[in-house]
Protein backbone atom coordinates (compact mmCIF):
# COMPACT_ATOMS: atom_id res chain seq x y z
CA UNK A 1 0.00 0.00 0.00
CA UNK A 2 1.26 3.51 -0.88
CA UNK A 3 0.49 6.40 1.45
CA UNK A 4 1.02 10.04 0.55
CA UNK A 5 0.23 12.91 2.87
CA UNK A 6 -1.34 16.20 1.85
CA UNK A 7 0.30 18.44 4.42
CA UNK A 8 -2.04 21.21 5.53
CA UNK A 9 -1.43 21.52 9.28
CA UNK A 10 -4.45 20.33 11.28
CA UNK A 11 -6.29 19.64 8.02
CA UNK A 12 -3.60 17.27 6.68
CA UNK A 13 -4.92 14.03 5.23
CA UNK A 14 -3.68 10.78 3.73
CA UNK A 15 -4.08 9.51 0.19
CA UNK A 16 -3.91 5.73 0.31
CA UNK A 17 -3.35 3.78 -2.90
CA UNK A 18 -3.58 0.00 -3.36
CA UNK A 19 -5.47 -2.82 -5.00
CA UNK A 20 -8.50 -4.05 -3.06
CA UNK A 21 -8.97 -1.17 -0.59
CA UNK A 22 -12.76 -1.49 -0.92
CA UNK A 23 -12.37 -4.85 0.83
CA UNK A 24 -10.07 -3.57 3.58
CA UNK A 25 -11.78 -2.20 6.76
CA UNK A 26 -8.67 -0.20 7.72
CA UNK A 27 -9.14 1.94 4.58
CA UNK A 28 -12.00 3.79 6.19
CA UNK A 29 -10.27 4.87 9.38
CA UNK A 30 -11.33 6.88 11.43
CA UNK A 31 -14.89 5.58 10.91
CA UNK A 32 -15.82 3.21 13.71
CA UNK A 33 -18.75 1.52 15.48
CA UNK A 34 -21.75 3.81 15.94
CA UNK A 35 -20.62 6.43 13.41
CA UNK A 36 -23.07 7.52 10.75
CA UNK A 37 -22.18 7.88 7.07
CA UNK A 38 -23.91 8.71 3.79
CA UNK A 39 -22.51 7.18 0.62
CA UNK A 40 -23.12 9.40 -2.41
CA UNK A 41 -22.66 7.53 -5.67
CA UNK A 42 -24.08 7.13 -9.19
CA UNK A 43 -26.33 4.46 -10.72
CA UNK A 44 -23.48 2.68 -12.50
CA UNK A 45 -21.09 2.72 -9.52
CA UNK A 46 -23.88 1.62 -7.19
CA UNK A 47 -24.40 -1.55 -9.17
CA UNK A 48 -20.65 -2.26 -9.19
CA UNK A 49 -19.36 -1.28 -5.74
CA UNK A 50 -22.05 -0.02 -3.36
CA UNK A 51 -22.83 -3.52 -2.06
CA UNK A 52 -19.15 -4.17 -1.26
CA UNK A 53 -18.74 -0.84 0.51
CA UNK A 54 -22.02 -1.21 2.38
CA UNK A 55 -20.98 -4.64 3.67
CA UNK A 56 -17.55 -3.39 4.74
CA UNK A 57 -18.94 -0.38 6.60
CA UNK A 58 -21.73 -2.30 8.34
CA UNK A 59 -19.17 -4.90 9.46
CA UNK A 60 -17.28 -1.99 11.05
CA UNK A 61 -20.50 -1.05 12.87
CA UNK A 62 -21.04 2.14 10.85
CA UNK A 63 -24.69 3.15 10.21
CA UNK A 64 -24.79 3.68 6.44
CA UNK A 65 -27.31 5.48 4.23
CA UNK A 66 -27.04 6.08 0.53
CA UNK A 67 -27.92 8.66 -2.09
CA UNK A 68 -27.72 7.49 -5.69
CA UNK A 69 -27.56 10.05 -8.51
CA UNK A 70 -27.86 9.50 -12.26
CA UNK A 71 -24.56 9.14 -14.16
CA UNK A 72 -23.16 12.09 -16.08
CA UNK A 73 -21.75 15.61 -15.92
CA UNK A 74 -25.22 17.05 -16.65
CA UNK A 75 -26.28 15.88 -13.18
CA UNK A 76 -23.62 17.88 -11.34
CA UNK A 77 -26.46 20.31 -10.77
CA UNK A 78 -28.30 22.29 -8.13
CA UNK A 79 -31.21 19.83 -8.37
CA UNK A 80 -28.95 16.86 -7.52
CA UNK A 81 -27.23 18.80 -4.73
CA UNK A 82 -30.68 19.39 -3.28
CA UNK A 83 -31.39 15.66 -3.54
CA UNK A 84 -28.30 14.95 -1.40
CA UNK A 85 -29.33 17.55 1.22
CA UNK A 86 -32.90 16.19 1.32
CA UNK A 87 -31.66 12.62 1.81
CA UNK A 88 -29.31 13.72 4.59
CA UNK A 89 -32.16 15.54 6.36
CA UNK A 90 -34.72 12.77 5.85
CA UNK A 91 -32.26 10.28 7.38
CA UNK A 92 -31.49 12.64 10.28
CA UNK A 93 -27.79 13.12 9.61
CA UNK A 94 -26.17 15.60 12.00
CA UNK A 95 -22.88 17.49 11.97
CA UNK A 96 -21.02 14.37 13.06
CA UNK A 97 -21.91 12.47 9.88
CA UNK A 98 -19.41 11.56 7.17
CA UNK A 99 -20.13 11.84 3.46
CA UNK A 100 -18.40 9.18 1.38
CA UNK A 101 -18.05 10.14 -2.29
CA UNK A 102 -17.89 6.86 -4.24
CA UNK A 103 -17.37 7.65 -7.92
CA UNK A 104 -15.58 9.78 -10.48
CA UNK A 105 -15.09 13.52 -10.74
CA UNK A 106 -18.79 14.36 -10.91
CA UNK A 107 -19.63 12.49 -7.72
CA UNK A 108 -16.50 13.74 -5.94
CA UNK A 109 -17.28 17.35 -6.82
CA UNK A 110 -20.98 17.35 -5.93
CA UNK A 111 -20.67 15.18 -2.81
CA UNK A 112 -17.68 17.28 -1.76
CA UNK A 113 -19.71 20.47 -2.09
CA UNK A 114 -22.54 18.85 -0.11
CA UNK A 115 -20.02 18.00 2.64
CA UNK A 116 -18.67 21.57 2.57
CA UNK A 117 -22.09 23.13 3.03
CA UNK A 118 -24.34 20.64 4.87
CA UNK A 119 -24.78 22.02 8.38
CA UNK A 120 -21.74 24.24 7.59
CA UNK A 121 -19.42 21.30 6.98
CA UNK A 122 -19.22 17.59 7.74
CA UNK A 123 -16.47 14.98 7.31
CA UNK A 124 -15.69 13.80 3.80
CA UNK A 125 -13.98 10.67 2.48
CA UNK A 126 -13.21 10.63 -1.24
CA UNK A 127 -13.26 7.17 -2.86
CA UNK A 128 -12.38 7.97 -6.49
CA UNK A 129 -13.18 5.19 -8.98
CA UNK A 130 -12.00 6.73 -12.28
CA UNK A 131 -8.44 7.48 -13.39
CA UNK A 132 -9.28 11.18 -13.65
CA UNK A 133 -10.56 11.40 -10.10
CA UNK A 134 -7.74 9.20 -8.73
CA UNK A 135 -4.97 11.38 -10.16
CA UNK A 136 -6.56 14.80 -9.83
CA UNK A 137 -10.07 15.78 -8.81
CA UNK A 138 -10.37 13.85 -5.51
CA UNK A 139 -7.25 15.60 -4.14
CA UNK A 140 -7.00 19.24 -3.18
CA UNK A 141 -10.51 20.09 -2.07
CA UNK A 142 -12.03 21.64 -5.19
CA UNK A 143 -15.76 20.94 -4.97
CA UNK A 144 -18.49 22.36 -7.18
CA UNK A 145 -21.64 22.07 -9.21
CA UNK A 146 -22.14 23.35 -12.76
CA UNK A 147 -24.35 26.22 -13.89
CA UNK A 148 -25.89 26.25 -17.40
CA UNK A 149 -23.70 29.30 -18.10
CA UNK A 150 -20.44 27.88 -16.80
CA UNK A 151 -18.74 24.77 -15.49
CA UNK A 152 -17.89 24.49 -11.76
CA UNK A 153 -19.20 28.00 -11.17
CA UNK A 154 -20.67 27.33 -7.71
CA UNK A 155 -18.52 25.59 -5.15
CA UNK A 156 -15.98 25.72 -2.36
CA UNK A 157 -12.49 24.59 -1.47
CA UNK A 158 -13.10 21.94 1.16
CA UNK A 159 -10.48 19.31 1.92
CA UNK A 160 -11.47 15.68 2.48
CA UNK A 161 -10.41 13.75 5.61
CA UNK A 162 -8.90 11.03 3.45
CA UNK A 163 -8.67 9.82 -0.15
CA UNK A 164 -8.99 6.06 -0.68
CA UNK A 165 -7.77 4.95 -4.12
CA UNK A 166 -8.58 1.35 -5.02
CA UNK A 167 -6.77 0.75 -8.31
CA UNK A 168 -8.95 -2.33 -8.95
CA UNK A 169 -11.85 0.00 -9.75
CA UNK A 170 -10.14 0.87 -13.03
CA UNK A 171 -10.82 -2.65 -14.34
CA UNK A 172 -14.50 -1.75 -14.77
CA UNK A 173 -13.89 1.75 -16.17
CA UNK A 174 -15.06 2.25 -19.79
CA UNK A 175 -12.14 2.82 -22.22
CA UNK A 176 -13.33 6.30 -23.13
CA UNK A 177 -13.34 7.32 -19.45
CA UNK A 178 -9.85 5.86 -18.98
CA UNK A 179 -8.53 7.96 -21.88
CA UNK A 180 -10.24 10.99 -20.37
CA UNK A 181 -8.22 10.43 -17.17
CA UNK A 182 -5.00 10.16 -19.19
CA UNK A 183 -5.49 13.79 -20.25
CA UNK A 184 -4.92 14.93 -16.65
CA UNK A 185 -1.91 12.59 -16.34
CA UNK A 186 -0.37 14.08 -19.50
CA UNK A 187 -1.15 17.56 -18.13
CA UNK A 188 1.16 16.92 -15.12
CA UNK A 189 3.94 15.92 -17.51
CA UNK A 190 3.56 19.02 -19.68
CA UNK A 191 3.38 21.63 -16.92
CA UNK A 192 5.46 20.13 -14.08
CA UNK A 193 7.53 17.10 -14.92
CA UNK A 194 9.41 16.50 -18.17
CA UNK A 195 10.58 13.08 -16.88
CA UNK A 196 6.97 12.02 -16.36
CA UNK A 197 6.17 13.16 -19.91
CA UNK A 198 9.05 11.08 -21.32
CA UNK A 199 7.99 8.12 -19.12
CA UNK A 200 4.47 8.39 -20.53
CA UNK A 201 5.81 8.28 -24.08
CA UNK A 202 7.41 4.93 -23.20
CA UNK A 203 4.57 3.53 -21.09
CA UNK A 204 1.29 4.82 -22.55
CA UNK A 205 0.47 1.46 -24.16
CA UNK A 206 1.12 -0.45 -20.90
CA UNK A 207 -1.08 2.05 -19.07
CA UNK A 208 -3.90 1.57 -21.56
CA UNK A 209 -3.48 -2.20 -21.14
CA UNK A 210 -3.96 -1.64 -17.37
CA UNK A 211 -0.55 -3.15 -16.59
CA UNK A 212 -0.69 -3.12 -12.79
CA UNK A 213 2.79 -1.90 -11.81
CA UNK A 214 2.81 0.78 -14.49
CA UNK A 215 -0.62 2.00 -13.44
CA UNK A 216 0.28 2.03 -9.74
CA UNK A 217 3.51 3.97 -10.41
CA UNK A 218 1.69 6.51 -12.57
CA UNK A 219 -1.14 7.12 -10.07
CA UNK A 220 1.35 7.46 -7.23
CA UNK A 221 3.52 9.95 -9.17
CA UNK A 222 0.51 12.13 -10.08
CA UNK A 223 -0.76 12.04 -6.47
CA UNK A 224 2.71 13.05 -5.21
CA UNK A 225 2.80 16.01 -7.59
CA UNK A 226 -0.72 17.07 -6.65
CA UNK A 227 -0.08 16.69 -2.91
CA UNK A 228 3.06 18.88 -3.18
CA UNK A 229 1.20 21.60 -5.07
CA UNK A 230 -1.76 21.63 -2.66
CA UNK A 231 0.54 21.74 0.37
CA UNK A 232 2.28 24.83 -1.01
CA UNK A 233 -0.71 26.62 -2.59
CA UNK A 234 -4.09 25.37 -1.36
CA UNK A 235 -6.00 28.49 -2.45
CA UNK A 236 -4.56 28.84 -5.96
CA UNK A 237 -2.58 32.01 -5.37
CA UNK A 238 0.52 30.59 -7.07
CA UNK A 239 1.51 27.40 -8.85
CA UNK A 240 -1.82 25.57 -8.32
CA UNK A 241 -3.22 27.71 -11.13
CA UNK A 242 -0.96 25.76 -13.54
CA UNK A 243 -3.14 22.69 -12.88
CA UNK A 244 -5.78 24.50 -14.93
CA UNK A 245 -3.66 24.10 -18.08
CA UNK A 246 -6.03 23.40 -20.99
CA UNK A 247 -9.07 23.93 -18.77
CA UNK A 248 -10.03 27.46 -19.90
CA UNK A 249 -10.71 26.17 -23.42
CA UNK A 250 -11.77 22.76 -22.09
CA UNK A 251 -14.51 24.17 -19.86
CA UNK A 252 -15.73 26.31 -22.78
CA UNK A 253 -16.03 23.15 -24.91
CA UNK A 254 -17.83 21.17 -22.20
CA UNK A 255 -20.33 23.96 -21.54
CA UNK A 256 -20.88 24.95 -25.16
CA UNK A 257 -21.35 21.36 -26.36
CA UNK A 258 -23.71 20.47 -23.48
CA UNK A 259 -22.43 18.88 -20.27
CA UNK A 260 -21.57 15.21 -20.77
CA UNK A 261 -21.21 15.26 -24.56
CA UNK A 262 -17.47 15.86 -24.39
CA UNK A 263 -15.91 14.12 -21.38
CA UNK A 264 -13.88 16.44 -19.16
CA UNK A 265 -10.54 14.91 -20.16
CA UNK A 266 -11.45 15.00 -23.84
CA UNK A 267 -12.23 18.71 -23.64
CA UNK A 268 -9.05 19.33 -21.61
CA UNK A 269 -6.97 17.43 -24.21
CA UNK A 270 -8.33 19.64 -26.99
CA UNK A 271 -7.82 22.69 -24.73
CA UNK A 272 -4.22 21.69 -23.99
CA UNK A 273 -3.53 21.37 -27.71
CA UNK A 274 -5.01 24.84 -28.33
CA UNK A 275 -2.71 26.25 -25.61
CA UNK A 276 0.26 24.36 -27.06
CA UNK A 277 -0.42 25.85 -30.51
CA UNK A 278 -0.80 29.31 -29.00
CA UNK A 279 2.51 28.85 -27.18
CA UNK A 280 4.21 27.78 -30.43
CA UNK A 281 2.80 30.72 -32.36
CA UNK A 282 4.10 33.11 -29.68
CA UNK A 283 7.56 31.54 -30.01
CA UNK A 284 7.74 29.75 -26.63
CA UNK A 285 7.24 26.01 -27.21
CA UNK A 286 9.15 24.41 -30.10
CA UNK A 287 7.31 22.68 -32.93
CA UNK A 288 9.11 19.44 -31.97
CA UNK A 289 7.69 19.56 -28.43
CA UNK A 290 4.23 20.49 -29.74
CA UNK A 291 4.39 17.42 -31.99
CA UNK A 292 5.37 15.24 -29.00
CA UNK A 293 2.28 16.46 -27.13
CA UNK A 294 0.06 15.87 -30.16
CA UNK A 295 1.38 12.32 -30.61
CA UNK A 296 0.99 11.42 -26.93
CA UNK A 297 -2.60 12.68 -26.84
CA UNK A 298 -3.41 10.68 -29.98
CA UNK A 299 -1.82 7.53 -28.52
CA UNK A 300 -3.85 8.08 -25.35
CA UNK A 301 -7.04 7.98 -27.44
CA UNK A 302 -7.77 11.68 -26.99
CA UNK A 303 -8.90 14.46 -29.34
CA UNK A 304 -6.27 16.94 -30.52
CA UNK A 305 -8.63 19.71 -31.58
CA UNK A 306 -11.84 21.28 -30.36
CA UNK A 307 -15.24 20.61 -31.93
CA UNK A 308 -15.30 21.74 -35.58
CA UNK A 309 -18.62 23.47 -34.93
CA UNK A 310 -17.03 25.85 -32.37
CA UNK A 311 -15.51 29.09 -33.70
CA UNK A 312 -13.34 31.55 -31.77
CA UNK A 313 -16.47 33.58 -30.96
CA UNK A 314 -18.08 30.53 -29.36
CA UNK A 315 -15.21 30.23 -26.83
CA UNK A 316 -15.13 33.87 -25.80
CA UNK A 317 -18.19 34.16 -23.49
CA UNK A 318 -16.90 31.24 -21.41
CA UNK A 319 -13.31 32.49 -21.40
CA UNK A 320 -14.49 35.88 -20.12
CA UNK A 321 -16.39 34.19 -17.27
CA UNK A 322 -13.45 31.89 -16.43
CA UNK A 323 -12.66 31.69 -12.70
CA UNK A 324 -9.07 32.72 -13.36
CA UNK A 325 -10.11 36.18 -14.63
CA UNK A 326 -8.89 38.90 -12.25
CA UNK A 327 -9.86 42.56 -12.70
CA UNK A 328 -10.89 41.92 -16.30
CA UNK A 329 -7.56 40.27 -17.14
CA UNK A 330 -7.79 36.80 -18.71
CA UNK A 331 -5.09 34.40 -17.58
CA UNK A 332 -3.93 31.70 -19.97
CA UNK A 333 -1.53 28.95 -18.96
CA UNK A 334 1.06 28.44 -21.66
CA UNK A 335 3.74 25.74 -21.66
CA UNK A 336 7.23 27.20 -22.18
CA UNK A 337 9.09 23.89 -22.48
CA UNK A 338 7.90 20.37 -21.70
CA UNK A 339 7.81 20.30 -17.88
CA UNK A 340 7.30 24.03 -17.30
CA UNK A 341 4.51 26.54 -17.87
CA UNK A 342 3.63 30.12 -17.04
CA UNK A 343 0.56 32.26 -16.68
CA UNK A 344 0.16 35.02 -19.28
CA UNK A 345 -2.47 37.74 -18.91
CA UNK A 346 -4.53 39.23 -21.72
CA UNK A 347 -7.51 41.50 -22.14
CA UNK A 348 -10.37 39.92 -24.08
CA UNK A 349 -9.78 41.67 -27.41
CA UNK A 350 -6.05 40.85 -27.35
CA UNK A 351 -6.33 37.09 -26.93
CA UNK A 352 -3.85 35.30 -29.20
CA UNK A 353 -5.72 33.75 -32.11
CA UNK A 354 -6.03 30.04 -31.43
CA UNK A 355 -8.21 28.62 -34.16
N1 LIG B 1 -7.98 20.08 -10.78
C1 LIG B 1 -7.22 21.26 -10.60
C2 LIG B 1 -6.99 21.60 -9.17
O1 LIG B 1 -7.30 20.83 -8.29
O2 LIG B 1 -6.50 22.66 -8.88
Coordinates of C-alpha atoms and ligand atoms in Angstrom, one line a residue:
X1 CA 0.0 0.0 0.0
X2 CA 1.3 3.5 -0.9
X3 CA 0.5 6.4 1.4
X4 CA 1.0 10.0 0.5
X5 CA 0.2 12.9 2.9
X6 CA -1.3 16.2 1.8
X7 CA 0.3 18.4 4.4
X8 CA -2.0 21.2 5.5
X9 CA -1.4 21.5 9.3
X10 CA -4.5 20.3 11.3
X11 CA -6.3 19.6 8.0
X12 CA -3.6 17.3 6.7
X13 CA -4.9 14.0 5.2
X14 CA -3.7 10.8 3.7
X15 CA -4.1 9.5 0.2
X16 CA -3.9 5.7 0.3
X17 CA -3.4 3.8 -2.9
X18 CA -3.6 0.0 -3.4
X19 CA -5.5 -2.8 -5.0
X20 CA -8.5 -4.0 -3.1
X21 CA -9.0 -1.2 -0.6
X22 CA -12.8 -1.5 -0.9
X23 CA -12.4 -4.9 0.8
X24 CA -10.1 -3.6 3.6
X25 CA -11.8 -2.2 6.8
X26 CA -8.7 -0.2 7.7
X27 CA -9.1 1.9 4.6
X28 CA -12.0 3.8 6.2
X29 CA -10.3 4.9 9.4
X30 CA -11.3 6.9 11.4
X31 CA -14.9 5.6 10.9
X32 CA -15.8 3.2 13.7
X33 CA -18.7 1.5 15.5
X34 CA -21.7 3.8 15.9
X35 CA -20.6 6.4 13.4
X36 CA -23.1 7.5 10.8
X37 CA -22.2 7.9 7.1
X38 CA -23.9 8.7 3.8
X39 CA -22.5 7.2 0.6
X40 CA -23.1 9.4 -2.4
X41 CA -22.7 7.5 -5.7
X42 CA -24.1 7.1 -9.2
X43 CA -26.3 4.5 -10.7
X44 CA -23.5 2.7 -12.5
X45 CA -21.1 2.7 -9.5
X46 CA -23.9 1.6 -7.2
X47 CA -24.4 -1.6 -9.2
X48 CA -20.6 -2.3 -9.2
X49 CA -19.4 -1.3 -5.7
X50 CA -22.1 0.0 -3.4
X51 CA -22.8 -3.5 -2.1
X52 CA -19.1 -4.2 -1.3
X53 CA -18.7 -0.8 0.5
X54 CA -22.0 -1.2 2.4
X55 CA -21.0 -4.6 3.7
X56 CA -17.5 -3.4 4.7
X57 CA -18.9 -0.4 6.6
X58 CA -21.7 -2.3 8.3
X59 CA -19.2 -4.9 9.5
X60 CA -17.3 -2.0 11.0
X61 CA -20.5 -1.0 12.9
X62 CA -21.0 2.1 10.8
X63 CA -24.7 3.1 10.2
X64 CA -24.8 3.7 6.4
X65 CA -27.3 5.5 4.2
X66 CA -27.0 6.1 0.5
X67 CA -27.9 8.7 -2.1
X68 CA -27.7 7.5 -5.7
X69 CA -27.6 10.1 -8.5
X70 CA -27.9 9.5 -12.3
X71 CA -24.6 9.1 -14.2
X72 CA -23.2 12.1 -16.1
X73 CA -21.8 15.6 -15.9
X74 CA -25.2 17.1 -16.7
X75 CA -26.3 15.9 -13.2
X76 CA -23.6 17.9 -11.3
X77 CA -26.5 20.3 -10.8
X78 CA -28.3 22.3 -8.1
X79 CA -31.2 19.8 -8.4
X80 CA -28.9 16.9 -7.5
X81 CA -27.2 18.8 -4.7
X82 CA -30.7 19.4 -3.3
X83 CA -31.4 15.7 -3.5
X84 CA -28.3 15.0 -1.4
X85 CA -29.3 17.5 1.2
X86 CA -32.9 16.2 1.3
X87 CA -31.7 12.6 1.8
X88 CA -29.3 13.7 4.6
X89 CA -32.2 15.5 6.4
X90 CA -34.7 12.8 5.8
X91 CA -32.3 10.3 7.4
X92 CA -31.5 12.6 10.3
X93 CA -27.8 13.1 9.6
X94 CA -26.2 15.6 12.0
X95 CA -22.9 17.5 12.0
X96 CA -21.0 14.4 13.1
X97 CA -21.9 12.5 9.9
X98 CA -19.4 11.6 7.2
X99 CA -20.1 11.8 3.5
X100 CA -18.4 9.2 1.4
X101 CA -18.0 10.1 -2.3
X102 CA -17.9 6.9 -4.2
X103 CA -17.4 7.6 -7.9
X104 CA -15.6 9.8 -10.5
X105 CA -15.1 13.5 -10.7
X106 CA -18.8 14.4 -10.9
X107 CA -19.6 12.5 -7.7
X108 CA -16.5 13.7 -5.9
X109 CA -17.3 17.4 -6.8
X110 CA -21.0 17.3 -5.9
X111 CA -20.7 15.2 -2.8
X112 CA -17.7 17.3 -1.8
X113 CA -19.7 20.5 -2.1
X114 CA -22.5 18.8 -0.1
X115 CA -20.0 18.0 2.6
X116 CA -18.7 21.6 2.6
X117 CA -22.1 23.1 3.0
X118 CA -24.3 20.6 4.9
X119 CA -24.8 22.0 8.4
X120 CA -21.7 24.2 7.6
X121 CA -19.4 21.3 7.0
X122 CA -19.2 17.6 7.7
X123 CA -16.5 15.0 7.3
X124 CA -15.7 13.8 3.8
X125 CA -14.0 10.7 2.5
X126 CA -13.2 10.6 -1.2
X127 CA -13.3 7.2 -2.9
X128 CA -12.4 8.0 -6.5
X129 CA -13.2 5.2 -9.0
X130 CA -12.0 6.7 -12.3
X131 CA -8.4 7.5 -13.4
X132 CA -9.3 11.2 -13.7
X133 CA -10.6 11.4 -10.1
X134 CA -7.7 9.2 -8.7
X135 CA -5.0 11.4 -10.2
X136 CA -6.6 14.8 -9.8
X137 CA -10.1 15.8 -8.8
X138 CA -10.4 13.9 -5.5
X139 CA -7.3 15.6 -4.1
X140 CA -7.0 19.2 -3.2
X141 CA -10.5 20.1 -2.1
X142 CA -12.0 21.6 -5.2
X143 CA -15.8 20.9 -5.0
X144 CA -18.5 22.4 -7.2
X145 CA -21.6 22.1 -9.2
X146 CA -22.1 23.3 -12.8
X147 CA -24.4 26.2 -13.9
X148 CA -25.9 26.2 -17.4
X149 CA -23.7 29.3 -18.1
X150 CA -20.4 27.9 -16.8
X151 CA -18.7 24.8 -15.5
X152 CA -17.9 24.5 -11.8
X153 CA -19.2 28.0 -11.2
X154 CA -20.7 27.3 -7.7
X155 CA -18.5 25.6 -5.2
X156 CA -16.0 25.7 -2.4
X157 CA -12.5 24.6 -1.5
X158 CA -13.1 21.9 1.2
X159 CA -10.5 19.3 1.9
X160 CA -11.5 15.7 2.5
X161 CA -10.4 13.8 5.6
X162 CA -8.9 11.0 3.5
X163 CA -8.7 9.8 -0.1
X164 CA -9.0 6.1 -0.7
X165 CA -7.8 5.0 -4.1
X166 CA -8.6 1.3 -5.0
X167 CA -6.8 0.8 -8.3
X168 CA -8.9 -2.3 -8.9
X169 CA -11.8 0.0 -9.7
X170 CA -10.1 0.9 -13.0
X171 CA -10.8 -2.6 -14.3
X172 CA -14.5 -1.7 -14.8
X173 CA -13.9 1.8 -16.2
X174 CA -15.1 2.3 -19.8
X175 CA -12.1 2.8 -22.2
X176 CA -13.3 6.3 -23.1
X177 CA -13.3 7.3 -19.5
X178 CA -9.8 5.9 -19.0
X179 CA -8.5 8.0 -21.9
X180 CA -10.2 11.0 -20.4
X181 CA -8.2 10.4 -17.2
X182 CA -5.0 10.2 -19.2
X183 CA -5.5 13.8 -20.3
X184 CA -4.9 14.9 -16.6
X185 CA -1.9 12.6 -16.3
X186 CA -0.4 14.1 -19.5
X187 CA -1.1 17.6 -18.1
X188 CA 1.2 16.9 -15.1
X189 CA 3.9 15.9 -17.5
X190 CA 3.6 19.0 -19.7
X191 CA 3.4 21.6 -16.9
X192 CA 5.5 20.1 -14.1
X193 CA 7.5 17.1 -14.9
X194 CA 9.4 16.5 -18.2
X195 CA 10.6 13.1 -16.9
X196 CA 7.0 12.0 -16.4
X197 CA 6.2 13.2 -19.9
X198 CA 9.0 11.1 -21.3
X199 CA 8.0 8.1 -19.1
X200 CA 4.5 8.4 -20.5
X201 CA 5.8 8.3 -24.1
X202 CA 7.4 4.9 -23.2
X203 CA 4.6 3.5 -21.1
X204 CA 1.3 4.8 -22.6
X205 CA 0.5 1.5 -24.2
X206 CA 1.1 -0.4 -20.9
X207 CA -1.1 2.1 -19.1
X208 CA -3.9 1.6 -21.6
X209 CA -3.5 -2.2 -21.1
X210 CA -4.0 -1.6 -17.4
X211 CA -0.6 -3.2 -16.6
X212 CA -0.7 -3.1 -12.8
X213 CA 2.8 -1.9 -11.8
X214 CA 2.8 0.8 -14.5
X215 CA -0.6 2.0 -13.4
X216 CA 0.3 2.0 -9.7
X217 CA 3.5 4.0 -10.4
X218 CA 1.7 6.5 -12.6
X219 CA -1.1 7.1 -10.1
X220 CA 1.3 7.5 -7.2
X221 CA 3.5 9.9 -9.2
X222 CA 0.5 12.1 -10.1
X223 CA -0.8 12.0 -6.5
X224 CA 2.7 13.1 -5.2
X225 CA 2.8 16.0 -7.6
X226 CA -0.7 17.1 -6.7
X227 CA -0.1 16.7 -2.9
X228 CA 3.1 18.9 -3.2
X229 CA 1.2 21.6 -5.1
X230 CA -1.8 21.6 -2.7
X231 CA 0.5 21.7 0.4
X232 CA 2.3 24.8 -1.0
X233 CA -0.7 26.6 -2.6
X234 CA -4.1 25.4 -1.4
X235 CA -6.0 28.5 -2.5
X236 CA -4.6 28.8 -6.0
X237 CA -2.6 32.0 -5.4
X238 CA 0.5 30.6 -7.1
X239 CA 1.5 27.4 -8.8
X240 CA -1.8 25.6 -8.3
X241 CA -3.2 27.7 -11.1
X242 CA -1.0 25.8 -13.5
X243 CA -3.1 22.7 -12.9
X244 CA -5.8 24.5 -14.9
X245 CA -3.7 24.1 -18.1
X246 CA -6.0 23.4 -21.0
X247 CA -9.1 23.9 -18.8
X248 CA -10.0 27.5 -19.9
X249 CA -10.7 26.2 -23.4
X250 CA -11.8 22.8 -22.1
X251 CA -14.5 24.2 -19.9
X252 CA -15.7 26.3 -22.8
X253 CA -16.0 23.1 -24.9
X254 CA -17.8 21.2 -22.2
X255 CA -20.3 24.0 -21.5
X256 CA -20.9 24.9 -25.2
X257 CA -21.3 21.4 -26.4
X258 CA -23.7 20.5 -23.5
X259 CA -22.4 18.9 -20.3
X260 CA -21.6 15.2 -20.8
X261 CA -21.2 15.3 -24.6
X262 CA -17.5 15.9 -24.4
X263 CA -15.9 14.1 -21.4
X264 CA -13.9 16.4 -19.2
X265 CA -10.5 14.9 -20.2
X266 CA -11.4 15.0 -23.8
X267 CA -12.2 18.7 -23.6
X268 CA -9.1 19.3 -21.6
X269 CA -7.0 17.4 -24.2
X270 CA -8.3 19.6 -27.0
X271 CA -7.8 22.7 -24.7
X272 CA -4.2 21.7 -24.0
X273 CA -3.5 21.4 -27.7
X274 CA -5.0 24.8 -28.3
X275 CA -2.7 26.3 -25.6
X276 CA 0.3 24.4 -27.1
X277 CA -0.4 25.8 -30.5
X278 CA -0.8 29.3 -29.0
X279 CA 2.5 28.9 -27.2
X280 CA 4.2 27.8 -30.4
X281 CA 2.8 30.7 -32.4
X282 CA 4.1 33.1 -29.7
X283 CA 7.6 31.5 -30.0
X284 CA 7.7 29.7 -26.6
X285 CA 7.2 26.0 -27.2
X286 CA 9.2 24.4 -30.1
X287 CA 7.3 22.7 -32.9
X288 CA 9.1 19.4 -32.0
X289 CA 7.7 19.6 -28.4
X290 CA 4.2 20.5 -29.7
X291 CA 4.4 17.4 -32.0
X292 CA 5.4 15.2 -29.0
X293 CA 2.3 16.5 -27.1
X294 CA 0.1 15.9 -30.2
X295 CA 1.4 12.3 -30.6
X296 CA 1.0 11.4 -26.9
X297 CA -2.6 12.7 -26.8
X298 CA -3.4 10.7 -30.0
X299 CA -1.8 7.5 -28.5
X300 CA -3.8 8.1 -25.3
X301 CA -7.0 8.0 -27.4
X302 CA -7.8 11.7 -27.0
X303 CA -8.9 14.5 -29.3
X304 CA -6.3 16.9 -30.5
X305 CA -8.6 19.7 -31.6
X306 CA -11.8 21.3 -30.4
X307 CA -15.2 20.6 -31.9
X308 CA -15.3 21.7 -35.6
X309 CA -18.6 23.5 -34.9
X310 CA -17.0 25.8 -32.4
X311 CA -15.5 29.1 -33.7
X312 CA -13.3 31.5 -31.8
X313 CA -16.5 33.6 -31.0
X314 CA -18.1 30.5 -29.4
X315 CA -15.2 30.2 -26.8
X316 CA -15.1 33.9 -25.8
X317 CA -18.2 34.2 -23.5
X318 CA -16.9 31.2 -21.4
X319 CA -13.3 32.5 -21.4
X320 CA -14.5 35.9 -20.1
X321 CA -16.4 34.2 -17.3
X322 CA -13.5 31.9 -16.4
X323 CA -12.7 31.7 -12.7
X324 CA -9.1 32.7 -13.4
X325 CA -10.1 36.2 -14.6
X326 CA -8.9 38.9 -12.3
X327 CA -9.9 42.6 -12.7
X328 CA -10.9 41.9 -16.3
X329 CA -7.6 40.3 -17.1
X330 CA -7.8 36.8 -18.7
X331 CA -5.1 34.4 -17.6
X332 CA -3.9 31.7 -20.0
X333 CA -1.5 29.0 -19.0
X334 CA 1.1 28.4 -21.7
X335 CA 3.7 25.7 -21.7
X336 CA 7.2 27.2 -22.2
X337 CA 9.1 23.9 -22.5
X338 CA 7.9 20.4 -21.7
X339 CA 7.8 20.3 -17.9
X340 CA 7.3 24.0 -17.3
X341 CA 4.5 26.5 -17.9
X342 CA 3.6 30.1 -17.0
X343 CA 0.6 32.3 -16.7
X344 CA 0.2 35.0 -19.3
X345 CA -2.5 37.7 -18.9
X346 CA -4.5 39.2 -21.7
X347 CA -7.5 41.5 -22.1
X348 CA -10.4 39.9 -24.1
X349 CA -9.8 41.7 -27.4
X350 CA -6.0 40.9 -27.4
X351 CA -6.3 37.1 -26.9
X352 CA -3.9 35.3 -29.2
X353 CA -5.7 33.7 -32.1
X354 CA -6.0 30.0 -31.4
X355 CA -8.2 28.6 -34.2
Ligands
LIG1 N1 -8.0 20.1 -10.8 C1 -7.2 21.3 -10.6 C2 -7.0 21.6 -9.2 O1 -7.3 20.8 -8.3 O2 -6.5 22.7 -8.9

